[in-house]
PDB file of C-alpha atoms in Angstrom:
ATOM      1  CA  MET K   1     -65.041-126.419 -93.497  1.00 73.00           C
ATOM      2  CA  ASN K   2     -63.596-128.488 -90.704  1.00 90.00           C
ATOM      3  CA  ALA K   3     -64.769-126.883 -87.426  1.00 97.00           C
ATOM      4  CA  LYS K   4     -62.157-126.261 -84.755  1.00 98.00           C
ATOM      5  CA  VAL K   5     -64.822-125.772 -82.117  1.00 98.00           C
ATOM      6  CA  SER K   6     -68.430-126.967 -81.981  1.00 98.00           C
ATOM      7  CA  ILE K   7     -70.587-124.730 -79.754  1.00 98.00           C
ATOM      8  CA  ILE K   8     -73.587-126.436 -78.196  1.00 98.00           C
ATOM      9  CA  MET K   9     -76.562-124.305 -77.228  1.00 98.00           C
ATOM     10  CA  PRO K  10     -79.853-125.686 -75.868  1.00 98.00           C
ATOM     11  CA  VAL K  11     -82.762-123.311 -76.381  1.00 98.00           C
ATOM     12  CA  PHE K  12     -86.097-123.228 -74.628  1.00 97.00           C
ATOM     13  CA  ASN K  13     -88.381-120.148 -74.799  1.00 96.00           C
ATOM     14  CA  ALA K  14     -85.452-117.757 -74.986  1.00 96.00           C
ATOM     15  CA  GLU K  15     -86.823-115.199 -77.467  1.00 96.00           C
ATOM     16  CA  ASN K  16     -85.977-112.265 -75.217  1.00 95.00           C
ATOM     17  CA  CYS K  17     -82.204-112.931 -75.215  1.00 95.00           C
ATOM     18  CA  LEU K  18     -81.611-115.385 -78.045  1.00 97.00           C
ATOM     19  CA  GLU K  19     -80.892-112.982 -80.880  1.00 97.00           C
ATOM     20  CA  THR K  20     -78.217-111.163 -78.823  1.00 96.00           C
ATOM     21  CA  SER K  21     -76.627-114.478 -77.771  1.00 97.00           C
ATOM     22  CA  LEU K  22     -76.528-115.883 -81.331  1.00 98.00           C
ATOM     23  CA  LYS K  23     -75.140-112.622 -82.723  1.00 98.00           C
ATOM     24  CA  LYS K  24     -72.281-112.781 -80.181  1.00 97.00           C
ATOM     25  CA  LEU K  25     -71.470-116.296 -81.369  1.00 98.00           C
ATOM     26  CA  THR K  26     -71.239-115.238 -84.984  1.00 98.00           C
ATOM     27  CA  GLU K  27     -68.896-112.381 -83.972  1.00 98.00           C
ATOM     28  CA  GLN K  28     -66.299-114.680 -82.417  1.00 98.00           C
ATOM     29  CA  SER K  29     -62.889-114.050 -84.006  1.00 98.00           C
ATOM     30  CA  LEU K  30     -62.426-117.803 -84.424  1.00 98.00           C
ATOM     31  CA  LYS K  31     -64.364-118.328 -87.649  1.00 97.00           C
ATOM     32  CA  GLU K  32     -63.955-122.103 -88.011  1.00 98.00           C
ATOM     33  CA  ILE K  33     -66.798-122.898 -85.676  1.00 98.00           C
ATOM     34  CA  GLU K  34     -69.957-124.987 -85.774  1.00 98.00           C
ATOM     35  CA  ILE K  35     -72.958-123.778 -83.806  1.00 98.00           C
ATOM     36  CA  VAL K  36     -75.246-126.646 -82.864  1.00 98.00           C
ATOM     37  CA  CYS K  37     -78.578-125.314 -81.479  1.00 98.00           C
ATOM     38  CA  VAL K  38     -81.315-127.524 -80.119  1.00 98.00           C
ATOM     39  CA  ASN K  39     -84.786-125.941 -79.964  1.00 98.00           C
ATOM     40  CA  ASP K  40     -86.114-127.882 -77.027  1.00 98.00           C
ATOM     41  CA  GLY K  41     -89.852-127.613 -77.754  1.00 97.00           C
ATOM     42  CA  SER K  42     -90.019-123.816 -77.459  1.00 97.00           C
ATOM     43  CA  THR K  43     -93.534-122.293 -77.703  1.00 97.00           C
ATOM     44  CA  ASP K  44     -92.340-118.701 -78.275  1.00 97.00           C
ATOM     45  CA  LYS K  45     -90.468-117.237 -81.282  1.00 97.00           C
ATOM     46  CA  SER K  46     -87.171-119.014 -80.525  1.00 98.00           C
ATOM     47  CA  GLY K  47     -87.649-121.377 -83.482  1.00 97.00           C
ATOM     48  CA  GLU K  48     -88.144-118.442 -85.875  1.00 98.00           C
ATOM     49  CA  ILE K  49     -85.033-116.686 -84.593  1.00 98.00           C
ATOM     50  CA  LEU K  50     -82.944-119.844 -84.962  1.00 98.00           C
ATOM     51  CA  ALA K  51     -84.243-120.357 -88.529  1.00 98.00           C
ATOM     52  CA  LEU K  52     -83.280-116.834 -89.538  1.00 98.00           C
ATOM     53  CA  PHE K  53     -79.686-117.242 -88.301  1.00 98.00           C
ATOM     54  CA  ALA K  54     -79.327-120.663 -89.897  1.00 97.00           C
ATOM     55  CA  GLU K  55     -80.484-119.255 -93.219  1.00 97.00           C
ATOM     56  CA  LYS K  56     -77.874-116.519 -93.157  1.00 97.00           C
ATOM     57  CA  ASP K  57     -74.975-118.469 -91.660  1.00 97.00           C
ATOM     58  CA  LYS K  58     -74.169-122.011 -92.792  1.00 97.00           C
ATOM     59  CA  ARG K  59     -72.174-122.625 -89.618  1.00 97.00           C
ATOM     60  CA  PHE K  60     -75.464-123.149 -87.809  1.00 98.00           C
ATOM     61  CA  ASN K  61     -76.898-126.632 -87.361  1.00 97.00           C
ATOM     62  CA  VAL K  62     -80.391-126.365 -85.869  1.00 98.00           C
ATOM     63  CA  ILE K  63     -82.454-129.298 -84.707  1.00 97.00           C
ATOM     64  CA  ALA K  64     -85.876-129.147 -83.030  1.00 97.00           C
ATOM     65  CA  PHE K  65     -87.790-131.266 -80.581  1.00 97.00           C
ATOM     66  CA  GLU K  66     -91.552-131.256 -80.849  1.00 96.00           C
ATOM     67  CA  LYS K  67     -91.858-131.360 -77.054  1.00 96.00           C
ATOM     68  CA  ASN K  68     -89.618-130.123 -74.278  1.00 96.00           C
ATOM     69  CA  LYS K  69     -87.233-132.882 -73.253  1.00 96.00           C
ATOM     70  CA  GLY K  70     -84.945-130.950 -70.929  1.00 95.00           C
ATOM     71  CA  VAL K  71     -81.511-129.426 -71.203  1.00 96.00           C
ATOM     72  CA  ALA K  72     -79.667-132.703 -70.638  1.00 97.00           C
ATOM     73  CA  THR K  73     -81.337-134.442 -73.531  1.00 97.00           C
ATOM     74  CA  ALA K  74     -80.823-131.408 -75.728  1.00 98.00           C
ATOM     75  CA  ARG K  75     -77.115-131.244 -74.985  1.00 98.00           C
ATOM     76  CA  ASN K  76     -76.719-134.982 -75.497  1.00 98.00           C
ATOM     77  CA  GLU K  77     -78.398-134.820 -78.882  1.00 98.00           C
ATOM     78  CA  ALA K  78     -76.088-131.973 -79.874  1.00 98.00           C
ATOM     79  CA  LEU K  79     -73.061-133.964 -78.725  1.00 98.00           C
ATOM     80  CA  ASN K  80     -74.134-136.694 -81.127  1.00 97.00           C
ATOM     81  CA  LEU K  81     -73.962-134.259 -83.997  1.00 96.00           C
ATOM     82  CA  ALA K  82     -70.930-132.155 -83.036  1.00 97.00           C
ATOM     83  CA  SER K  83     -68.050-132.568 -85.478  1.00 96.00           C
ATOM     84  CA  GLY K  84     -65.526-130.034 -84.191  1.00 97.00           C
ATOM     85  CA  GLU K  85     -62.055-130.765 -82.861  1.00 98.00           C
ATOM     86  CA  PHE K  86     -63.181-129.286 -79.551  1.00 98.00           C
ATOM     87  CA  VAL K  87     -66.586-128.765 -77.965  1.00 98.00           C
ATOM     88  CA  ALA K  88     -67.822-125.672 -76.100  1.00 98.00           C
ATOM     89  CA  PHE K  89     -71.112-125.129 -74.286  1.00 98.00           C
ATOM     90  CA  CYS K  90     -73.116-121.898 -74.069  1.00 98.00           C
ATOM     91  CA  ASP K  91     -76.551-121.221 -72.542  1.00 96.00           C
ATOM     92  CA  ALA K  92     -78.985-119.133 -74.516  1.00 96.00           C
ATOM     93  CA  ASP K  93     -79.067-116.452 -71.806  1.00 93.00           C
ATOM     94  CA  ASP K  94     -75.296-116.247 -71.268  1.00 95.00           C
ATOM     95  CA  SER K  95     -72.293-115.610 -73.487  1.00 96.00           C
ATOM     96  CA  PHE K  96     -68.613-116.133 -73.842  1.00 97.00           C
ATOM     97  CA  PHE K  97     -66.719-113.276 -72.179  1.00 96.00           C
ATOM     98  CA  ASP K  98     -65.677-111.436 -75.371  1.00 96.00           C
ATOM     99  CA  SER K  99     -65.219-111.882 -79.101  1.00 97.00           C
ATOM    100  CA  VAL K 100     -61.760-113.454 -78.880  1.00 98.00           C
ATOM    101  CA  THR K 101     -62.576-115.992 -76.151  1.00 98.00           C
ATOM    102  CA  LEU K 102     -62.906-119.095 -78.292  1.00 98.00           C
ATOM    103  CA  GLU K 103     -59.808-118.241 -80.328  1.00 98.00           C
ATOM    104  CA  THR K 104     -57.804-117.761 -77.125  1.00 98.00           C
ATOM    105  CA  LEU K 105     -59.022-121.041 -75.644  1.00 98.00           C
ATOM    106  CA  TYR K 106     -58.405-122.995 -78.859  1.00 98.00           C
ATOM    107  CA  LYS K 107     -54.902-121.577 -79.465  1.00 98.00           C
ATOM    108  CA  THR K 108     -53.967-122.124 -75.833  1.00 98.00           C
ATOM    109  CA  ALA K 109     -55.206-125.723 -75.881  1.00 98.00           C
ATOM    110  CA  ILE K 110     -53.298-126.507 -79.108  1.00 98.00           C
ATOM    111  CA  GLU K 111     -50.103-124.806 -77.965  1.00 98.00           C
ATOM    112  CA  ASN K 112     -50.073-126.695 -74.643  1.00 98.00           C
ATOM    113  CA  GLU K 113     -51.457-129.970 -76.008  1.00 98.00           C
ATOM    114  CA  ALA K 114     -54.310-129.748 -73.496  1.00 98.00           C
ATOM    115  CA  PHE K 115     -57.453-131.823 -73.781  1.00 98.00           C
ATOM    116  CA  ILE K 116     -59.350-129.284 -71.703  1.00 98.00           C
ATOM    117  CA  CYS K 117     -58.742-125.526 -71.482  1.00 98.00           C
ATOM    118  CA  GLY K 118     -60.733-122.913 -69.579  1.00 98.00           C
ATOM    119  CA  GLY K 119     -60.691-119.640 -67.706  1.00 97.00           C
ATOM    120  CA  SER K 120     -62.318-117.811 -64.889  1.00 94.00           C
ATOM    121  CA  MET K 121     -66.039-117.081 -64.590  1.00 92.00           C
ATOM    122  CA  ALA K 122     -67.371-113.541 -64.811  1.00 91.00           C
ATOM    123  CA  PHE K 123     -70.758-112.647 -63.290  1.00 88.00           C
ATOM    124  CA  VAL K 124     -73.029-109.833 -64.409  1.00 84.00           C
ATOM    125  CA  THR K 125     -73.941-109.306 -60.758  1.00 73.00           C
ATOM    126  CA  PRO K 126     -70.844-109.530 -58.503  1.00 65.00           C
ATOM    127  CA  ILE K 127     -70.932-112.393 -56.042  1.00 59.00           C
ATOM    128  CA  LYS K 128     -69.036-112.970 -52.884  1.00 57.00           C
ATOM    129  CA  ILE K 129     -66.207-115.430 -53.439  1.00 51.00           C
ATOM    130  CA  ASP K 130     -65.575-117.783 -50.547  1.00 53.00           C
ATOM    131  CA  GLU K 131     -64.001-121.217 -50.086  1.00 49.00           C
ATOM    132  CA  LYS K 132     -67.162-122.891 -51.407  1.00 49.00           C
ATOM    133  CA  ILE K 133     -66.975-121.263 -54.871  1.00 56.00           C
ATOM    134  CA  ASP K 134     -63.321-120.252 -55.204  1.00 76.00           C
ATOM    135  CA  GLY K 135     -62.967-122.714 -58.065  1.00 90.00           C
ATOM    136  CA  PHE K 136     -64.606-120.208 -60.363  1.00 92.00           C
ATOM    137  CA  MET K 137     -61.347-118.179 -60.487  1.00 91.00           C
ATOM    138  CA  PHE K 138     -57.786-118.979 -61.423  1.00 94.00           C
ATOM    139  CA  GLU K 139     -54.881-116.894 -60.095  1.00 92.00           C
ATOM    140  CA  LYS K 140     -52.480-117.680 -62.910  1.00 95.00           C
ATOM    141  CA  ASP K 141     -52.146-119.468 -66.268  1.00 97.00           C
ATOM    142  CA  GLY K 142     -50.968-123.034 -66.340  1.00 98.00           C
ATOM    143  CA  PHE K 143     -51.866-126.671 -65.887  1.00 98.00           C
ATOM    144  CA  VAL K 144     -54.053-127.588 -62.897  1.00 98.00           C
ATOM    145  CA  GLU K 145     -54.317-131.189 -61.587  1.00 98.00           C
ATOM    146  CA  TYR K 146     -57.889-132.199 -60.907  1.00 97.00           C
ATOM    147  CA  GLU K 147     -56.766-134.087 -57.845  1.00 97.00           C
ATOM    148  CA  LYS K 148     -55.962-130.703 -56.317  1.00 96.00           C
ATOM    149  CA  TYR K 149     -58.800-128.735 -57.936  1.00 97.00           C
ATOM    150  CA  GLN K 150     -61.839-130.978 -57.238  1.00 96.00           C
ATOM    151  CA  PHE K 151     -64.398-128.303 -58.146  1.00 96.00           C
ATOM    152  CA  ASP K 152     -67.795-129.022 -59.643  1.00 96.00           C
ATOM    153  CA  TYR K 153     -69.326-125.827 -61.088  1.00 94.00           C
ATOM    154  CA  GLY K 154     -68.780-123.733 -64.197  1.00 95.00           C
ATOM    155  CA  PHE K 155     -68.342-126.224 -67.030  1.00 97.00           C
ATOM    156  CA  THR K 156     -69.223-123.607 -69.697  1.00 98.00           C
ATOM    157  CA  ARG K 157     -65.891-121.809 -69.053  1.00 97.00           C
ATOM    158  CA  PHE K 158     -64.003-124.628 -70.802  1.00 98.00           C
ATOM    159  CA  ILE K 159     -63.527-126.195 -74.202  1.00 98.00           C
ATOM    160  CA  TYR K 160     -63.177-129.995 -74.339  1.00 98.00           C
ATOM    161  CA  LYS K 161     -61.346-132.193 -76.833  1.00 98.00           C
ATOM    162  CA  LYS K 162     -64.089-134.080 -78.712  1.00 98.00           C
ATOM    163  CA  GLU K 163     -62.309-137.396 -78.476  1.00 97.00           C
ATOM    164  CA  LEU K 164     -62.123-137.025 -74.657  1.00 98.00           C
ATOM    165  CA  ILE K 165     -65.898-136.641 -74.253  1.00 98.00           C
ATOM    166  CA  ALA K 166     -67.010-138.819 -77.206  1.00 95.00           C
ATOM    167  CA  ASN K 167     -68.637-141.337 -74.830  1.00 96.00           C
ATOM    168  CA  GLU K 168     -69.579-138.969 -72.022  1.00 97.00           C
ATOM    169  CA  ARG K 169     -73.176-137.704 -71.655  1.00 97.00           C
ATOM    170  CA  PHE K 170     -75.214-135.557 -69.287  1.00 98.00           C
ATOM    171  CA  SER K 171     -77.350-137.268 -66.677  1.00 97.00           C
ATOM    172  CA  ASN K 172     -81.064-137.181 -67.528  1.00 95.00           C
ATOM    173  CA  LEU K 173     -81.977-134.538 -64.940  1.00 95.00           C
ATOM    174  CA  THR K 174     -83.795-131.235 -65.199  1.00 91.00           C
ATOM    175  CA  TYR K 175     -81.432-129.565 -62.733  1.00 92.00           C
ATOM    176  CA  PHE K 176     -77.813-130.121 -61.609  1.00 94.00           C
ATOM    177  CA  GLU K 177     -77.200-132.201 -64.741  1.00 97.00           C
ATOM    178  CA  ASP K 178     -73.910-130.503 -65.587  1.00 97.00           C
ATOM    179  CA  PRO K 179     -71.774-130.930 -62.420  1.00 97.00           C
ATOM    180  CA  PRO K 180     -71.608-134.756 -62.695  1.00 98.00           C
ATOM    181  CA  PHE K 181     -70.563-134.413 -66.340  1.00 98.00           C
ATOM    182  CA  PHE K 182     -67.969-131.743 -65.488  1.00 98.00           C
ATOM    183  CA  VAL K 183     -66.472-133.743 -62.626  1.00 98.00           C
ATOM    184  CA  LYS K 184     -66.156-136.993 -64.560  1.00 98.00           C
ATOM    185  CA  VAL K 185     -64.628-135.284 -67.603  1.00 98.00           C
ATOM    186  CA  LEU K 186     -62.057-133.303 -65.607  1.00 98.00           C
ATOM    187  CA  ASP K 187     -61.127-136.345 -63.523  1.00 98.00           C
ATOM    188  CA  LYS K 188     -60.838-138.415 -66.713  1.00 98.00           C
ATOM    189  CA  ALA K 189     -58.458-135.824 -68.237  1.00 98.00           C
ATOM    190  CA  LYS K 190     -56.473-135.716 -64.954  1.00 98.00           C
ATOM    191  CA  ARG K 191     -55.470-132.061 -65.603  1.00 98.00           C
ATOM    192  CA  PHE K 192     -56.554-129.014 -67.604  1.00 98.00           C
ATOM    193  CA  TYR K 193     -54.958-125.789 -68.749  1.00 98.00           C
ATOM    194  CA  ALA K 194     -56.303-122.807 -66.803  1.00 98.00           C
ATOM    195  CA  LEU K 195     -56.313-119.134 -67.776  1.00 98.00           C
ATOM    196  CA  ASN K 196     -56.522-116.316 -65.260  1.00 95.00           C
ATOM    197  CA  GLU K 197     -58.694-114.236 -67.642  1.00 96.00           C
ATOM    198  CA  PRO K 198     -62.458-114.667 -67.693  1.00 96.00           C
ATOM    199  CA  THR K 199     -63.837-116.784 -70.488  1.00 98.00           C
ATOM    200  CA  TYR K 200     -67.572-116.896 -69.787  1.00 97.00           C
ATOM    201  CA  LEU K 201     -70.126-114.303 -68.709  1.00 94.00           C
ATOM    202  CA  CYS K 202     -72.883-115.675 -66.512  1.00 91.00           C
ATOM    203  CA  PHE K 203     -76.100-113.724 -66.114  1.00 84.00           C
ATOM    204  CA  ASN K 204     -76.894-114.673 -62.530  1.00 68.00           C
ATOM    205  CA  LYS K 205     -80.148-116.599 -62.727  1.00 67.00           C
ATOM    206  CA  GLN K 206     -82.708-117.075 -60.009  1.00 65.00           C
ATOM    207  CA  LEU K 207     -82.579-120.595 -58.691  1.00 65.00           C
ATOM    208  CA  ASN K 208     -85.515-122.685 -59.926  1.00 62.00           C
ATOM    209  CA  CYS K 209     -86.898-124.105 -56.735  1.00 74.00           C
ATOM    210  CA  SER K 210     -89.794-126.196 -57.985  1.00 88.00           C
ATOM    211  CA  LYS K 211     -90.192-129.496 -56.204  1.00 92.00           C
ATOM    212  CA  SER K 212     -89.088-131.590 -59.181  1.00 92.00           C
ATOM    213  CA  ALA K 213     -86.074-129.335 -59.894  1.00 91.00           C
ATOM    214  CA  CYS K 214     -84.884-129.591 -56.288  1.00 92.00           C
ATOM    215  CA  GLN K 215     -85.348-133.371 -56.261  1.00 95.00           C
ATOM    216  CA  ASP K 216     -83.401-133.672 -59.489  1.00 95.00           C
ATOM    217  CA  ALA K 217     -80.679-131.528 -57.914  1.00 95.00           C
ATOM    218  CA  PHE K 218     -80.563-133.992 -55.007  1.00 96.00           C
ATOM    219  CA  ARG K 219     -80.073-136.847 -57.496  1.00 97.00           C
ATOM    220  CA  GLY K 220     -77.277-134.958 -59.291  1.00 97.00           C
ATOM    221  CA  ILE K 221     -75.620-134.109 -56.005  1.00 97.00           C
ATOM    222  CA  LEU K 222     -75.935-137.755 -54.943  1.00 97.00           C
ATOM    223  CA  GLU K 223     -74.264-138.821 -58.163  1.00 98.00           C
ATOM    224  CA  ASN K 224     -71.340-136.534 -57.471  1.00 98.00           C
ATOM    225  CA  PHE K 225     -71.123-137.558 -53.828  1.00 97.00           C
ATOM    226  CA  LYS K 226     -70.933-141.260 -54.785  1.00 97.00           C
ATOM    227  CA  TYR K 227     -68.293-140.501 -57.402  1.00 98.00           C
ATOM    228  CA  ALA K 228     -66.265-138.460 -54.910  1.00 98.00           C
ATOM    229  CA  LYS K 229     -66.298-141.285 -52.381  1.00 97.00           C
ATOM    230  CA  LYS K 230     -65.409-143.860 -55.061  1.00 97.00           C
ATOM    231  CA  ARG K 231     -62.499-141.795 -56.327  1.00 97.00           C
ATOM    232  CA  ASN K 232     -61.452-140.645 -52.801  1.00 97.00           C
ATOM    233  CA  LEU K 233     -61.902-136.962 -53.710  1.00 97.00           C
ATOM    234  CA  LYS K 234     -62.269-135.524 -50.235  1.00 96.00           C
ATOM    235  CA  LYS K 235     -62.498-131.879 -51.262  1.00 95.00           C
ATOM    236  CA  LEU K 236     -65.261-132.720 -53.729  1.00 96.00           C
ATOM    237  CA  GLU K 237     -67.106-134.580 -50.943  1.00 96.00           C
ATOM    238  CA  THR K 238     -67.068-131.386 -48.910  1.00 93.00           C
ATOM    239  CA  TYR K 239     -68.322-129.274 -51.811  1.00 92.00           C
ATOM    240  CA  THR K 240     -71.051-131.760 -52.514  1.00 95.00           C
ATOM    241  CA  LYS K 241     -72.340-131.800 -48.936  1.00 95.00           C
ATOM    242  CA  PHE K 242     -72.450-128.034 -49.037  1.00 92.00           C
ATOM    243  CA  ARG K 243     -74.417-128.118 -52.305  1.00 93.00           C
ATOM    244  CA  PHE K 244     -76.945-130.556 -50.762  1.00 95.00           C
ATOM    245  CA  GLU K 245     -77.394-128.448 -47.656  1.00 92.00           C
ATOM    246  CA  GLU K 246     -78.026-125.277 -49.742  1.00 89.00           C
ATOM    247  CA  PHE K 247     -80.578-126.965 -51.954  1.00 91.00           C
ATOM    248  CA  PHE K 248     -82.253-128.654 -48.998  1.00 92.00           C
ATOM    249  CA  LYS K 249     -82.673-125.245 -47.306  1.00 89.00           C
ATOM    250  CA  LEU K 250     -84.491-123.943 -50.388  1.00 87.00           C
ATOM    251  CA  TYR K 251     -86.556-127.179 -50.535  1.00 90.00           C
ATOM    252  CA  ILE K 252     -87.653-126.775 -46.882  1.00 89.00           C
ATOM    253  CA  GLU K 253     -88.459-123.074 -47.361  1.00 85.00           C
ATOM    254  CA  LYS K 254     -91.043-124.173 -49.931  1.00 86.00           C
ATOM    255  CA  ARG K 255     -92.394-126.792 -47.496  1.00 84.00           C
ATOM    256  CA  PHE K 256     -91.889-129.669 -49.859  1.00 90.00           C
ATOM    257  CA  SER K 257     -91.905-133.238 -48.608  1.00 90.00           C
ATOM    258  CA  VAL K 258     -88.900-134.015 -46.440  1.00 91.00           C
ATOM    259  CA  LYS K 259     -89.617-137.725 -46.669  1.00 93.00           C
ATOM    260  CA  GLU K 260     -89.376-137.670 -50.453  1.00 95.00           C
ATOM    261  CA  ALA K 261     -85.983-135.961 -50.220  1.00 94.00           C
ATOM    262  CA  GLN K 262     -84.817-138.448 -47.628  1.00 94.00           C
ATOM    263  CA  ASN K 263     -85.828-141.345 -49.861  1.00 96.00           C
ATOM    264  CA  ILE K 264     -83.491-140.054 -52.556  1.00 96.00           C
ATOM    265  CA  VAL K 265     -80.407-139.943 -50.293  1.00 96.00           C
ATOM    266  CA  LYS K 266     -81.307-142.625 -47.711  1.00 95.00           C
ATOM    267  CA  LYS K 267     -78.356-144.849 -48.664  1.00 94.00           C
ATOM    268  CA  GLU K 268     -75.835-142.089 -48.009  1.00 95.00           C
ATOM    269  CA  PRO K 269     -75.798-141.467 -44.223  1.00 94.00           C
ATOM    270  CA  GLU K 270     -73.834-138.236 -44.458  1.00 94.00           C
ATOM    271  CA  LEU K 271     -76.413-136.609 -46.725  1.00 95.00           C
ATOM    272  CA  PHE K 272     -79.352-138.229 -44.908  1.00 94.00           C
ATOM    273  CA  GLU K 273     -78.117-136.695 -41.598  1.00 93.00           C
ATOM    274  CA  ILE K 274     -78.418-133.200 -43.078  1.00 92.00           C
ATOM    275  CA  THR K 275     -82.132-133.795 -43.630  1.00 91.00           C
ATOM    276  CA  LYS K 276     -82.528-134.687 -39.964  1.00 86.00           C
ATOM    277  CA  ALA K 277     -80.110-132.689 -37.915  1.00 63.00           C
ATOM    278  CA  LYS K 278     -80.681-129.251 -39.430  1.00 52.00           C
ATOM    279  CA  PHE K 279     -84.315-129.377 -40.420  1.00 51.00           C
ATOM    280  CA  SER K 280     -86.327-131.636 -38.095  1.00 48.00           C
ATOM    281  CA  PRO K 281     -90.123-131.654 -38.406  1.00 49.00           C
ATOM    282  CA  LEU K 282     -90.400-129.639 -35.173  1.00 46.00           C
ATOM    283  CA  GLN K 283     -88.106-126.898 -36.585  1.00 46.00           C
ATOM    284  CA  ARG K 284     -90.316-126.635 -39.617  1.00 46.00           C
ATOM    285  CA  ILE K 285     -93.435-126.165 -37.466  1.00 45.00           C
ATOM    286  CA  PHE K 286     -92.075-124.107 -34.640  1.00 45.00           C
ATOM    287  CA  GLY K 287     -89.036-121.815 -34.433  1.00 45.00           C
ATOM    288  CA  VAL K 288     -87.652-119.025 -32.306  1.00 46.00           C
ATOM    289  CA  LYS K 289     -84.942-116.545 -33.288  1.00 46.00           C
ATOM    290  CA  ASN K 290     -83.707-113.216 -31.959  1.00 47.00           C
ATOM    291  CA  HIS K 291     -83.782-110.071 -34.117  1.00 42.00           C
ATOM    292  CA  GLY K 292     -82.510-106.909 -32.508  1.00 47.00           C
ATOM    293  CA  ASP K 293     -84.676-106.173 -29.466  1.00 49.00           C
ATOM    294  CA  GLN K 294     -87.341-108.628 -30.671  1.00 47.00           C
ATOM    295  CA  LYS K 295     -87.901-112.337 -30.360  1.00 46.00           C
ATOM    296  CA  ILE K 296     -89.640-113.834 -33.372  1.00 43.00           C
ATOM    297  CA  VAL K 297     -91.738-116.905 -32.806  1.00 44.00           C
ATOM    298  CA  SER K 298     -92.761-118.816 -35.981  1.00 44.00           C
ATOM    299  CA  ILE K 299     -95.654-121.310 -35.957  1.00 44.00           C
ATOM    300  CA  LEU K 300     -96.112-122.725 -39.477  1.00 41.00           C
ATOM    301  CA  ASN K 301     -96.475-119.553 -41.684  1.00 42.00           C
ATOM    302  CA  LEU K 302     -97.488-117.318 -38.823  1.00 46.00           C
ATOM    303  CA  GLN K 303     -94.810-115.040 -37.229  1.00 44.00           C
ATOM    304  CA  ILE K 304     -95.315-113.463 -33.826  1.00 48.00           C
ATOM    305  CA  LYS K 305     -92.967-110.641 -32.800  1.00 46.00           C
ATOM    306  CA  LEU K 306     -92.381-110.223 -29.049  1.00 50.00           C
ATOM    307  CA  LYS K 307     -90.524-107.343 -27.405  1.00 54.00           C
ATOM    308  CA  ARG K 308     -87.510-108.717 -25.575  1.00 52.00           C
ATOM    309  CA  LYS K 309     -87.158-107.555 -21.989  1.00 54.00           C
ATOM    310  CA  PRO K 310     -83.705-106.007 -21.276  1.00 55.00           C
ATOM    311  CA  LYS K 311     -81.548-108.143 -19.011  1.00 52.00           C
ATOM    312  CA  ASN K 312     -81.134-105.360 -16.439  1.00 53.00           C
ATOM    313  CA  ASP K 313     -84.922-104.869 -16.028  1.00 48.00           C
ATOM    314  CA  LYS K 314     -86.422-106.173 -12.807  1.00 43.00           C
TER     315      LYS K 314
END
């Protein structure tokens, strides 16, 4: 069977949700699919679950790493093996929106001769949509020029022509590895076909804020920032600075080394300034903020609440 779509799924210790996710893939109305799963050194029962599905359904192609190598390496290895006309990506704890999603995306791409086709993102827990994340939604069906779009999140909503991404790979990062891939591929294609309907269901995950994850996020953000400047993508520059600021806030809340973060972005003044202007060493040690009728003084991890004196008191 010649696969119309190869689905790539990295798997790491996902036994609690994996069976449900794989079952949903097998129930896709588009039957000419290839499901490439990479067991990335799982220590739970993920390997056993994958083996059971592969035994029952010959559309599965399962490979296993002895040790965990990270999601980027897992996806890159799967890309080397994918044989479908198009490639789709799905995380083990997410799913495509419904059983006809891949068929809809494939037929739409073929009918419109699109190298990339995707829809809106659906979230299990509703999120507030603002100008920083409005690229998750499309108001109408039709071609979108990346020069106008310049968004960086949500690559799993799309399918990609294999020949377009044949030489593209994910950056070797543990976090924020997909936005640089997504940006480069969309920019390379120049345009994509967008659908108003949702095509991917994201189970809102808690942000992994380990020191190494945040620092890899800084590296991925830096990669996108450099690309945006090189390609003169001003809107993407703005998004990228916003991403850096958000990750840096999380980084500082954990009291990780500011100097290490600064060393990563020291050659990009606009990002480097964020590490100085908003979160100086003094701000991390001492802070004062108003909360109702109280003034909260923070000294390191100690908070002191002081009753504010009304202005009309004498």
